[in-house]
Coordinates of C-alpha atoms in Angstrom, one line a residue:
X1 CA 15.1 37.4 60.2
X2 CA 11.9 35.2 60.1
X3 CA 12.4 34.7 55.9
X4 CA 15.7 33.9 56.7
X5 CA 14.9 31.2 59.1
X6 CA 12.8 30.1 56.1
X7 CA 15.1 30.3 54.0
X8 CA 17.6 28.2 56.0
X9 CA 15.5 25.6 56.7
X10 CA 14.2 25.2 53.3
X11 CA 17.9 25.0 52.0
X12 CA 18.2 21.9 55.1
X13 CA 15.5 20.0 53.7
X14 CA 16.2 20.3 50.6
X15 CA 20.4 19.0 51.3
X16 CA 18.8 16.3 52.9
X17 CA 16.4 15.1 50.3
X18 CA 19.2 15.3 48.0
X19 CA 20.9 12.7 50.6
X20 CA 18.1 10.0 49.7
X21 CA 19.0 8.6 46.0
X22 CA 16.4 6.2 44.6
X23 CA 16.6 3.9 41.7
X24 CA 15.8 0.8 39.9
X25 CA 18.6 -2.0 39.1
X26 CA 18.7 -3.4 35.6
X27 CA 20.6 -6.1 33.1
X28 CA 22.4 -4.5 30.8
X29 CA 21.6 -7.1 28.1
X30 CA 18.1 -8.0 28.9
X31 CA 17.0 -4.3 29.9
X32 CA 15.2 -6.0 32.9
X33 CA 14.6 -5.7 36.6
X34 CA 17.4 -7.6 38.5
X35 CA 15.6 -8.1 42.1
X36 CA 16.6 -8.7 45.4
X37 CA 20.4 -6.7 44.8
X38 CA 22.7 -5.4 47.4
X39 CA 23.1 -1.5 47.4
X40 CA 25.2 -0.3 50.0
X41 CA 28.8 1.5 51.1
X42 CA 31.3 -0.1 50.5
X43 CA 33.3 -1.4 54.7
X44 CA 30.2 0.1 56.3
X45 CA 27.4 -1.3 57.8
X46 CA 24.6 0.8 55.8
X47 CA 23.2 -0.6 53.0
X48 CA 19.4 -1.5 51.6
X49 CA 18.1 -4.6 49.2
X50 CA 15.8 -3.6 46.2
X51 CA 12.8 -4.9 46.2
X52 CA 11.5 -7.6 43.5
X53 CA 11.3 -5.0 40.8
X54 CA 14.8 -3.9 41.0
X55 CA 14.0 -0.3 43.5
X56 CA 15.7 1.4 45.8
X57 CA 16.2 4.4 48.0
X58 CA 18.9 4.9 50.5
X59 CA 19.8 7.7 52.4
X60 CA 23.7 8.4 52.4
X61 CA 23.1 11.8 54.8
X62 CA 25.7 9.9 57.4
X63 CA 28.3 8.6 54.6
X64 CA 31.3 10.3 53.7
X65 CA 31.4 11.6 50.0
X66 CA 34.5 10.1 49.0
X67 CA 33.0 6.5 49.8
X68 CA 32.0 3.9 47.2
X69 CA 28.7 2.7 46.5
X70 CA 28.9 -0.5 45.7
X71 CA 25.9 -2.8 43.9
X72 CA 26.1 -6.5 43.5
X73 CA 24.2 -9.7 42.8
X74 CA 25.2 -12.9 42.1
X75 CA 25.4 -13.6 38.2
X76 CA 26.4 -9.8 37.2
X77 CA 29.6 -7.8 37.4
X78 CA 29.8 -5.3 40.2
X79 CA 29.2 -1.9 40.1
X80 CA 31.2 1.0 42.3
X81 CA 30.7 4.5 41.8
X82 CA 32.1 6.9 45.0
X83 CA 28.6 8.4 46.8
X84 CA 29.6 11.9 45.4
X85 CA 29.1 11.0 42.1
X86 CA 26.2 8.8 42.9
X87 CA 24.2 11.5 44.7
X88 CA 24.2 14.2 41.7
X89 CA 21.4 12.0 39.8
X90 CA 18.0 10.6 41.5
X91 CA 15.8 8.0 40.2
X92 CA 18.6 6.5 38.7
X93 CA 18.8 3.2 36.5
X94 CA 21.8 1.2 37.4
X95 CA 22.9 -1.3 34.9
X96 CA 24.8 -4.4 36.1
X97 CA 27.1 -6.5 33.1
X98 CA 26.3 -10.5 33.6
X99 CA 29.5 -12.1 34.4
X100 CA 30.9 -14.2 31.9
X101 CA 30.1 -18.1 32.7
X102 CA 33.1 -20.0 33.0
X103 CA 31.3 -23.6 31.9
X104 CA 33.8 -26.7 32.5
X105 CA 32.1 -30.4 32.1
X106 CA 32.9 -32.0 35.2
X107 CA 32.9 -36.1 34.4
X108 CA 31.8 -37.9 37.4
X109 CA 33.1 -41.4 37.8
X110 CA 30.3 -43.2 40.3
X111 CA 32.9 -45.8 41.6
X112 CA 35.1 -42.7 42.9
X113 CA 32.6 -40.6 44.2
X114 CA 30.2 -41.3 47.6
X115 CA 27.6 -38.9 49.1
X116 CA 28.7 -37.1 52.6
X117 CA 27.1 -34.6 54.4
X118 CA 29.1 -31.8 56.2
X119 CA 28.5 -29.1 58.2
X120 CA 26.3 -28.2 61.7
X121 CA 23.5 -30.9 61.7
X122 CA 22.0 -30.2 66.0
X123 CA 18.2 -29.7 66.0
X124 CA 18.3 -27.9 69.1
X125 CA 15.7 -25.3 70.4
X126 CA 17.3 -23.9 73.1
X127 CA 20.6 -22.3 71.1
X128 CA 19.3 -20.6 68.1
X129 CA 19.9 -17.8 65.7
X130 CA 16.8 -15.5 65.8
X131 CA 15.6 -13.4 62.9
X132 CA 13.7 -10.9 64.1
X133 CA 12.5 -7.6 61.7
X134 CA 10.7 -6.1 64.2
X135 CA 13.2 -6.0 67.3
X136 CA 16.3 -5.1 64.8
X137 CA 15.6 -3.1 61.8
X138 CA 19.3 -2.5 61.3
X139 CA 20.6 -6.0 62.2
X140 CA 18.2 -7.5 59.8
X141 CA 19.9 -7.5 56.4
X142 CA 23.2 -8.5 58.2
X143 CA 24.6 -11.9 57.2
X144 CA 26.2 -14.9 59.1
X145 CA 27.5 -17.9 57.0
X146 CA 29.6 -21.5 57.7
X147 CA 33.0 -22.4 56.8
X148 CA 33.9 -25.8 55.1
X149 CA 37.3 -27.1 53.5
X150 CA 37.2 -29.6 50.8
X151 CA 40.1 -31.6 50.8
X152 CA 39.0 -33.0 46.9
X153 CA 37.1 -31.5 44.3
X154 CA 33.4 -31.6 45.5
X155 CA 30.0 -30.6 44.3
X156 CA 27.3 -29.0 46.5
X157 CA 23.9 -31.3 46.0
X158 CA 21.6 -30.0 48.6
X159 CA 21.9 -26.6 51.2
X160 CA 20.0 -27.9 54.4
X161 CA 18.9 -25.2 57.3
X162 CA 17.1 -26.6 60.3
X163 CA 14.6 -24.9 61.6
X164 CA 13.6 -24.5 65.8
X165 CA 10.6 -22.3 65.2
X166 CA 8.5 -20.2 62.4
X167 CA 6.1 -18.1 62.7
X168 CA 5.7 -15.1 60.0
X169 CA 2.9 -13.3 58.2
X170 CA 4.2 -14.1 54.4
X171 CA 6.9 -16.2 52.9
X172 CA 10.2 -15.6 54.1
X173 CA 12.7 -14.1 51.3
X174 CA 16.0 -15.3 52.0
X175 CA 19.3 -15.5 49.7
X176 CA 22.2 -18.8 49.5
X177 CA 25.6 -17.5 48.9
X178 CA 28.7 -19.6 48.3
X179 CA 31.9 -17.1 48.9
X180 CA 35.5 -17.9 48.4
X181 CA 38.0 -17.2 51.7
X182 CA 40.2 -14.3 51.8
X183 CA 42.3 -13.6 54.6
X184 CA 40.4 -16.9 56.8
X185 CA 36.6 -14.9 55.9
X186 CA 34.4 -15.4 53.4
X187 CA 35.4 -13.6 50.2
X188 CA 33.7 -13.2 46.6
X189 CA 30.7 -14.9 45.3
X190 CA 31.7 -17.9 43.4
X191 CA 27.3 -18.2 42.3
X192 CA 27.0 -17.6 38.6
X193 CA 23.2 -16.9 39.5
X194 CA 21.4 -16.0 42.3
X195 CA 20.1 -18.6 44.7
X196 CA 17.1 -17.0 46.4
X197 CA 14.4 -18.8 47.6
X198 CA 10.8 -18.4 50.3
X199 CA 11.0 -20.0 53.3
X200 CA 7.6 -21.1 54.3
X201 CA 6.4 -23.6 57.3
X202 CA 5.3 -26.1 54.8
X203 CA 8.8 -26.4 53.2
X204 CA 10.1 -27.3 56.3
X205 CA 10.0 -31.1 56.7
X206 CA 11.2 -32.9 60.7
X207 CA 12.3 -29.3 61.4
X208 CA 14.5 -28.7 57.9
X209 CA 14.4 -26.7 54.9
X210 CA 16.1 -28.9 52.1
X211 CA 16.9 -26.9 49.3
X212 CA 17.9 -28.9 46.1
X213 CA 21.1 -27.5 43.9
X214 CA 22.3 -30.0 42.3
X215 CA 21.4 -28.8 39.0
X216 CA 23.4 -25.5 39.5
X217 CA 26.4 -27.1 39.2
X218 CA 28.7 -25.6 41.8
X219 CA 31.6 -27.2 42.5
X220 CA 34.2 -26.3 45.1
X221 CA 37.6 -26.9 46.8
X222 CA 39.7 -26.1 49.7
X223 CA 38.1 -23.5 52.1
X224 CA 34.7 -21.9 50.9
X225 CA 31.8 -20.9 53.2
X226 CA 27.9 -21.2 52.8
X227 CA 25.9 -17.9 53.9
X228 CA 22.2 -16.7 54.4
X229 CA 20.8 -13.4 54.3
X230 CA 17.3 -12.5 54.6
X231 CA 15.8 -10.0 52.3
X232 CA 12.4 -8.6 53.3
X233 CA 10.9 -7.7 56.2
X234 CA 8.5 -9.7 57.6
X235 CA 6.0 -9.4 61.0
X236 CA 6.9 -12.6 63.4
X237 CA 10.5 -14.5 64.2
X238 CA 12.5 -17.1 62.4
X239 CA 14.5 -19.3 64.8
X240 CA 17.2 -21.3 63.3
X241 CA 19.1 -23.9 65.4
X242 CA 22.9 -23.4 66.7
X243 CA 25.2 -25.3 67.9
X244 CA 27.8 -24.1 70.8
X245 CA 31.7 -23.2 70.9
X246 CA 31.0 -23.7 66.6
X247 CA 32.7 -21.0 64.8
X248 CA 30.8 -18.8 62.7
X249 CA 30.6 -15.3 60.7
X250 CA 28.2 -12.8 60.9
X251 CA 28.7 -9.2 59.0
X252 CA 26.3 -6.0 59.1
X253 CA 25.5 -5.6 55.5
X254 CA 28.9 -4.7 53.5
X255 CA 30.6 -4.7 56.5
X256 CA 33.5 -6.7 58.0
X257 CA 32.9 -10.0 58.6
X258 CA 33.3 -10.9 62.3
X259 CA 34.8 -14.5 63.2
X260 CA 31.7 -15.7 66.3
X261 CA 33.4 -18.3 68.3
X262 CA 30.4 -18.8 70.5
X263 CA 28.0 -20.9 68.1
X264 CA 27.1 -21.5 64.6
X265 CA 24.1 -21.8 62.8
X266 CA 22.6 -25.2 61.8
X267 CA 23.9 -25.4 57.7
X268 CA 24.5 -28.4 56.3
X269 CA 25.5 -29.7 53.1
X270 CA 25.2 -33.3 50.8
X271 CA 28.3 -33.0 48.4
X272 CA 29.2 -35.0 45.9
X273 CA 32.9 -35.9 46.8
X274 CA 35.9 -38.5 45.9
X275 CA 35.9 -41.6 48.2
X276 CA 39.0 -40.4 49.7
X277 CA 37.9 -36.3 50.4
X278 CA 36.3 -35.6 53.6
X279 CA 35.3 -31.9 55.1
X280 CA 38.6 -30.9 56.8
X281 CA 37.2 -28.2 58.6
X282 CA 34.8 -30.5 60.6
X283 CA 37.3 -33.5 61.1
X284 CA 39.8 -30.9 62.8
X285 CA 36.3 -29.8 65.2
X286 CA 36.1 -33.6 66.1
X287 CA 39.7 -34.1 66.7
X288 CA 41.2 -31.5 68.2
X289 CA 40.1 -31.0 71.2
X290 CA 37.5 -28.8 70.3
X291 CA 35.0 -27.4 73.2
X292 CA 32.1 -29.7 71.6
X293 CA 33.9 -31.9 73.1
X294 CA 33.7 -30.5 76.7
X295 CA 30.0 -29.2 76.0
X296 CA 28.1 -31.8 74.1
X297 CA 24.5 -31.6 71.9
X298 CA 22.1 -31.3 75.2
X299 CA 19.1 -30.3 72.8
X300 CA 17.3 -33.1 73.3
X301 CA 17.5 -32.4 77.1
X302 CA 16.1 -28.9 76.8
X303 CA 13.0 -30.4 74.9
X304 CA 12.5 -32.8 77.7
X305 CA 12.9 -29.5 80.0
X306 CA 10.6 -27.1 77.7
X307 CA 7.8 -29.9 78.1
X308 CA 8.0 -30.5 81.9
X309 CA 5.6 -28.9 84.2
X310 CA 8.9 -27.5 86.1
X311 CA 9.6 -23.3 85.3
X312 CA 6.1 -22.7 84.7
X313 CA 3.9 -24.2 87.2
X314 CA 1.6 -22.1 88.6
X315 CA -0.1 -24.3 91.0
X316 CA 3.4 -24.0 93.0
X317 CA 4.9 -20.8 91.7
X318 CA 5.2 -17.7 93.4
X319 CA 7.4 -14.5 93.0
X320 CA 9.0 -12.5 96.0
X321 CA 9.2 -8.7 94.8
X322 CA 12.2 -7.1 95.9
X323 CA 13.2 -3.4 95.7
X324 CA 15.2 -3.7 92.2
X325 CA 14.3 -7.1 91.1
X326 CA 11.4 -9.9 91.1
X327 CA 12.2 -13.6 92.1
X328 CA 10.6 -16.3 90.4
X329 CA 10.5 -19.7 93.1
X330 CA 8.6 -22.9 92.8
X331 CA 8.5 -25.5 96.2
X332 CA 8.0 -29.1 96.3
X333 CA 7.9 -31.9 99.0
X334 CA 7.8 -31.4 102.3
X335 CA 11.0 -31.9 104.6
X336 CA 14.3 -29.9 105.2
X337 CA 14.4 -26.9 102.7
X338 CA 17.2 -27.1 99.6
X339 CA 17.8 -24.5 97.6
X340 CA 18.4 -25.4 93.5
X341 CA 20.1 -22.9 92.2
X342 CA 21.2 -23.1 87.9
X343 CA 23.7 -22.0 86.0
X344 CA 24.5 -18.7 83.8
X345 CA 21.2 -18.1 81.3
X346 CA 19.6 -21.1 82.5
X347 CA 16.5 -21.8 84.5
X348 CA 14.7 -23.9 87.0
X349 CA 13.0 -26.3 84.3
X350 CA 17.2 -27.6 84.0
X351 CA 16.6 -29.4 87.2
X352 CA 13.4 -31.3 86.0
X353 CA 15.4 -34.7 86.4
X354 CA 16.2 -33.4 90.0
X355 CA 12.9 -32.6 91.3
X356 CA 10.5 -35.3 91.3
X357 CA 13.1 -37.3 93.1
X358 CA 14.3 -35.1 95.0
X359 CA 10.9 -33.6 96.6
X360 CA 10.5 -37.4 98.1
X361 CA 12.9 -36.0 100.8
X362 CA 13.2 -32.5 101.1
X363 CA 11.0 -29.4 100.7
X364 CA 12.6 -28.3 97.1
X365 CA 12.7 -24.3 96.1
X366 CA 13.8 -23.8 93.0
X367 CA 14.9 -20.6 92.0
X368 CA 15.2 -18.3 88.6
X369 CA 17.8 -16.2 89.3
X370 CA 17.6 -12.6 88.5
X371 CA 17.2 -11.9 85.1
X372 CA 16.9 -15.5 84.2
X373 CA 14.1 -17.6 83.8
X374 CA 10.8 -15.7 85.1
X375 CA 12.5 -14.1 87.2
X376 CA 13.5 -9.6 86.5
X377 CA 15.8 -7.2 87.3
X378 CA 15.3 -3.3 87.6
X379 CA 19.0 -2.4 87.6
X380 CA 21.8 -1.1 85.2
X381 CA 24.1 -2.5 87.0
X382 CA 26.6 -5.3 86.4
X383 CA 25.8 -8.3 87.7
X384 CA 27.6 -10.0 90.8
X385 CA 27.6 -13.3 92.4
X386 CA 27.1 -11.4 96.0
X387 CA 24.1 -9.8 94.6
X388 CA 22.7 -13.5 93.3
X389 CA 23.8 -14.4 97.3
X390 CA 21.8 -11.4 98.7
X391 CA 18.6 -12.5 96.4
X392 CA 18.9 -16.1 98.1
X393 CA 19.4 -14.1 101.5
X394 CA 16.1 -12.3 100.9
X395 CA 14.3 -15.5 100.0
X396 CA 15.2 -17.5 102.8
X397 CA 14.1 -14.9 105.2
X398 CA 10.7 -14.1 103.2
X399 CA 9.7 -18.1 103.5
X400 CA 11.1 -17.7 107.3
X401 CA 13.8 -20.4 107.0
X402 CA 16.5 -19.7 109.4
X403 CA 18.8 -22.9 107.7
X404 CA 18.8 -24.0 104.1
X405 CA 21.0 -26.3 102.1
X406 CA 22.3 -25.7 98.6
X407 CA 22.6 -27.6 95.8
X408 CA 23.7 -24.9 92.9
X409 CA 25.1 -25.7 89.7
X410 CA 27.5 -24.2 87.5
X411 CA 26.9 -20.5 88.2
X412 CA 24.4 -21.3 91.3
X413 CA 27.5 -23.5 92.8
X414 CA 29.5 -20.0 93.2
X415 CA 26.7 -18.5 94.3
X416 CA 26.5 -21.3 96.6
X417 CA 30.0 -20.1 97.6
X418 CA 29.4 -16.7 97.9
X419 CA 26.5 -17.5 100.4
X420 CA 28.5 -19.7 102.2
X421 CA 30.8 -16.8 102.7
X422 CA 28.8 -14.2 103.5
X423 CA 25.9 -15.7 105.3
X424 CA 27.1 -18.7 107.1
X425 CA 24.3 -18.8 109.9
X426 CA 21.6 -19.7 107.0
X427 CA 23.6 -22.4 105.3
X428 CA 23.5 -25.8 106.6
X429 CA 25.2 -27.9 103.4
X430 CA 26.1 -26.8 99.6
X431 CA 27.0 -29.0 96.6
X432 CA 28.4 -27.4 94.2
X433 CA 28.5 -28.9 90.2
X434 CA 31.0 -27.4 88.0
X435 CA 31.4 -24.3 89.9
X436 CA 34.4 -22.2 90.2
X437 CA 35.9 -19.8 92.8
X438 CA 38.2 -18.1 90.6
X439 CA 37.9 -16.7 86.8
X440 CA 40.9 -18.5 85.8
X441 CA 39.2 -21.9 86.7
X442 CA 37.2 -22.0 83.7
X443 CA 38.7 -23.7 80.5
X444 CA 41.1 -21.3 79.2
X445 CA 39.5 -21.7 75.4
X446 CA 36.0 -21.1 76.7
X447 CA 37.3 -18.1 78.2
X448 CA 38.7 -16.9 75.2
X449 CA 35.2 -17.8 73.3
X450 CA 33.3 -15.6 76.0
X451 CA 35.5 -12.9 75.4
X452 CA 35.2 -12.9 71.7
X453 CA 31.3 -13.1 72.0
X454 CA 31.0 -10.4 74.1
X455 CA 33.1 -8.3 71.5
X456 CA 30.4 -9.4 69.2
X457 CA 27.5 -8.6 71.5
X458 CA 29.2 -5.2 72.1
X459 CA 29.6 -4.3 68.1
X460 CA 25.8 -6.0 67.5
X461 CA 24.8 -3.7 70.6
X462 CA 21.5 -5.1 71.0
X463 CA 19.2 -3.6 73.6
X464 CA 17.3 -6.8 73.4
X465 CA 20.4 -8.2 74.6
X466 CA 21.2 -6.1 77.4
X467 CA 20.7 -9.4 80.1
X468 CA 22.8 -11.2 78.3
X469 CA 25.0 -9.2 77.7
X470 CA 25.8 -9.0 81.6
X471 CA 25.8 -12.1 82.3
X472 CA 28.4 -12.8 80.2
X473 CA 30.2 -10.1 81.4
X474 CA 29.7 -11.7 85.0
X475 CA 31.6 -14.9 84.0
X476 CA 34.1 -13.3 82.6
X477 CA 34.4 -10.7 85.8
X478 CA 33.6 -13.1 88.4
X479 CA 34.2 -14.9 91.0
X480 CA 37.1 -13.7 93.1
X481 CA 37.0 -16.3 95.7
X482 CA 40.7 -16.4 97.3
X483 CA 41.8 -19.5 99.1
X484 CA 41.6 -17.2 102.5
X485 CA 38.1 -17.2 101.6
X486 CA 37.6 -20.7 100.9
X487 CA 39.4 -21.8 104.2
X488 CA 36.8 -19.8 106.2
X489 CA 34.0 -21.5 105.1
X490 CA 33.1 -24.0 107.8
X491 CA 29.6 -25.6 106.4
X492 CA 29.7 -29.1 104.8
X493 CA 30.5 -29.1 101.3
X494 CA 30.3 -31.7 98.1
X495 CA 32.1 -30.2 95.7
X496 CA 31.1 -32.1 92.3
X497 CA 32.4 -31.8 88.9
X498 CA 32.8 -33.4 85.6
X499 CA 36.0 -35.7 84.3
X500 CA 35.9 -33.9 80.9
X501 CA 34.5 -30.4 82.7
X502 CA 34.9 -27.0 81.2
X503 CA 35.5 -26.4 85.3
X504 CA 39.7 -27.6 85.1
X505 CA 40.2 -30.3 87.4
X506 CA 43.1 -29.2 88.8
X507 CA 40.7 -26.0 90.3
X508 CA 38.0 -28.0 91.9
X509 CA 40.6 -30.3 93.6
X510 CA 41.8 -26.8 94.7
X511 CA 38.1 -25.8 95.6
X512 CA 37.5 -28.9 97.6
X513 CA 41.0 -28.9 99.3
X514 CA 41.0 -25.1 101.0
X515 CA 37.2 -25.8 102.0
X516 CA 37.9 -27.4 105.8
X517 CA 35.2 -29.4 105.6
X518 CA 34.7 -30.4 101.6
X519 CA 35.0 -33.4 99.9
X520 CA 35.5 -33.9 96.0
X521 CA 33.6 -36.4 93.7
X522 CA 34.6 -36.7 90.1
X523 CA 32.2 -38.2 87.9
X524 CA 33.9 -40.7 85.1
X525 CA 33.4 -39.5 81.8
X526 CA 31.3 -36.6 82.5
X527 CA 31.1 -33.1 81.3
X528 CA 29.8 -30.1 82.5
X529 CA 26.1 -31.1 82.0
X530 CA 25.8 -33.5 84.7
X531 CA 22.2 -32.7 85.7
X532 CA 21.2 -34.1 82.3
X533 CA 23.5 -36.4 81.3
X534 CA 24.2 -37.8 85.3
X535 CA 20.8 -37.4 86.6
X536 CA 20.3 -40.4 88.8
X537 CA 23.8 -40.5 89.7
X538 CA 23.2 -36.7 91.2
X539 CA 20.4 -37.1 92.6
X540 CA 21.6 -40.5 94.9
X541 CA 24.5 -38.0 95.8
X542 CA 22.5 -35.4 96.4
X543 CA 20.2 -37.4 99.2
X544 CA 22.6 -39.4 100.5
X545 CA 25.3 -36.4 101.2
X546 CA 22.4 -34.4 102.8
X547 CA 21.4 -37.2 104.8
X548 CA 24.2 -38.1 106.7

């Protein structure tokens, strides 16, 4: 019995070395190493890149048999083979054909053609697309790319990707790819040769990386799509700048492409174009209404934020250590205590405009909300606004407050609610700024944007993004504030909000009307980001509201 225990696992180890196939990829008519090539299966997220010499090994012990391999590069033809054929020879040599160059002299007339650029151009560091080798091994050799439309005959001059933050042990390996649409994703290669390149921090000049292809002569017309992919691993993180409520496309390897609503990656193109063509794609963003329009650029903001004392001062900070969480707090000024709660994902550094000035007349605690900021969270649990509420509870009472005012935005306003409702003998006054009682308040696009992120967040299923992951859900869950509700609240209320807000209109004239004691400001011109972009305005609301 003990030989044949033996035996069988012997027989195991050999079927699953016979699962791993390694190989090198050639030209066919040079006889050379083609590097950097995609080997993979075929609708399926599995796949590995050879390395500069044209190797390989992949393990296809999970992939069905009857599956294709598939092999490709830009410049060569590609090569499919079904995995059962492809497993019965190791140490293969795969031989790719080079496509057939279709050269056509293009004649360019100066007088008719100008230089635009197109594409995602913010500089922001506080949305970004992360690279990281380390915290997603499997993620890493995915791909995410930007669509364009061409209304004329154009040709590609420079690829532009700008760049929040490097920091990596060797050059960066990372592949351009210019894909056709099919079915509104990206679809074949239209390279005749590869476009790889090594991203280092010295090619990156006022936070881009400018690469030059003018001489590669790739023209295009009506939808195409620019895409990165990085290629080797690498110890440290690349951070490349996004921009919100942009559509993008992200795919696992030779997986489908998924359509990401939420925010784009910062690619940008100079083109060569008629006088008369323009990028359709990005005129239809600026004209239609598009969420950009609700949420603008606030990156310069979060810089502002990121170098304030505020979020990180240790001189004032202090954490209160619950039973499934730790609460991150700083206090300023002296006076009657208010509460600054911020919104979803954000932090107390957001209020840094609110702070100094408002400190002058009131004994300021700022707050990281669980999970956010400094603050932690111990839990499993999906998040609820009446769990943010009983966090505040337990603050108040640790600093011995028995009355506190409010001023909360966004998310921290319906927490604000929430407290309002549930413990009404510790509120004295709440403002609320682009807060919501109801899910259906929010702007119904944005709603649908959340939704399809989180459908990406739940096919990426990221550990790393387990926080965010819930607190996306939370918006999308929560509040359930019912106009009962609001009419109970009896506390003085400001209820503040944006003329162009992602908060509708109608909802926080409903917010401030059910409220007995509310009143409603509308700011002129303003969207959701009034802390930043309102500042003094809010803060002389703020004071004066709290002390009448």
């Amino acid at each position: 019995m003990k030989k044949l225990n033996i035996l069988i696992l012997l027989l195991s180890a050999f079927w699953l070395q016979a699962q791993i196939v390694s190989g090198t990829v050639l030209s066919k008519e040079e006889n050379t190493p083609i590097p950097y090539v995609k080997v993979g299966v075929e609708k399926e997220n599995i796949g590995i890149i050879s390395d500069e010499k044209g190797r390989f090994s992949i393990d296809f012990s999970k992939v069905n048999p009857s599956a294709k391999v598939r092999i490709d590069v830009a410049g060569y033809e590609t090569y499919t083979e079904s995995v059962e054929n492809f497993l019965k020879q190791n140490d293969r040599k795969i031989f790719l054909n080079e496509k057939i160059k279709n050269i056509q002299e293009v004649k360019i007339t100066p007088k008719k053609f100008v230089d635009k650029n197109w594409g995602v151009n913010t500089k922001t560091k506080s949305v970004m697309y992360s690279v990281n080798p380390e915290l997603s091994k499997d993620n890493f050799l995915g791909e995410t790319a930007l669509e364009f439309k061409a209304s004329k005959k154009s040709k590609i001059k420079n690829i532009h990707l700008n760049i929040a933050s490097i920091t990596a042990d060797r050059p960066i390996i990372m592949r351009y790819t210019i894909y056709s649409e099919k079915n509104g994703m990206p679809g074949e290669s239209i390279l005749d040769e590869e476009i790889t390149v090594e991203l280092t921090k010295d090619k990156i000049i006022d936070d881009t990386f400018t690469l030059d292809v003018n001489d590669q002569n790739i023209w295009v017309q009506g939808k195409f799509f620019v895409g990165i992919q990085f290629l080797k691993e690498f110890e440290g993180r690349l951070n490349i700048s996004a921009a919100l409520f942009r559509t993008g496309y992200l795919r696992k390897f030779y997986g489908n492409w998924e359509k990401i609503t939420m925010a784009a990656p910062a690619i940008n193109i100079d083109v060569k174009v008629d006088k008369n063509g323009k990028n359709e794609m990005q005129e239809s963003d600026e004209n239609d209404g598009h969420l950009s329009n609700l949420i603008p650029d606030v990156s310069k903001y979060h810089m502002e934020a990121e170098q304030s004392i505020y979020g990180k001062n240790t001189s004032s900070g202090k954490v209160l250590k619950l039973k499934d969480a730790d609460l991150y707090y700083e206090t300023y000024g002296e006076g009657e205590p208010l509460l600054l709660l911020h919104g979803n994902s954000g932090s107390i550094r957001d209020f840094y405009q609110q702070i100094p000035e408002l400190s002058k007349y009131f004994k300021v605690i700022a707050v990281d909300t669980r999970a956010q900021g400094k603050s932690t969270d111990k839990t499993k649990k999906d998040f609820t606004y009446k769990l943010f509420a009983d966090d505040m509870k337990a603050l108040v009472d640790d600093l011995g407050l028995k009355k506190v005012n409010i001023a909360g935005w966004s998310d921290g306003g319906t927490t604000g609610l929430e407290f309002a409702l549930k413990y009404p003998e510790n509120l004295n006054k709440l403002i609320t700024i682009g807060a919501n009682a109801t899910v259906d308040g929010i702007d119904d696009e944005l709603i649908t944007t959340f939704k399809l992120n989180l459908k990406a967040m739940q096919f990426e299923n990221n550990p790393q993004k387990f926080n965010e992951l819930r607190l996306l859900k939370l918006m999308l869950k929560e509040p359930n504030i019912s106009t009962r509700d609001l009419n109970k609240i009896q506390s003085e209320v400001l209820v503040i909000a944006g003329e162009r807000d992602v908060i509708k209109p109608a909802h926080s004239e409903l917010i401030s009307k059910e409220i007995p004691n509310a009143k409603l400001k509308i700011y002129k011109d303003a969207t959701h980001m009034i802390p930043f972009e309102n500042a003094d305005e809010l803060n002389k609301d703020i004071i004066e509201f709290l002390k009448k």
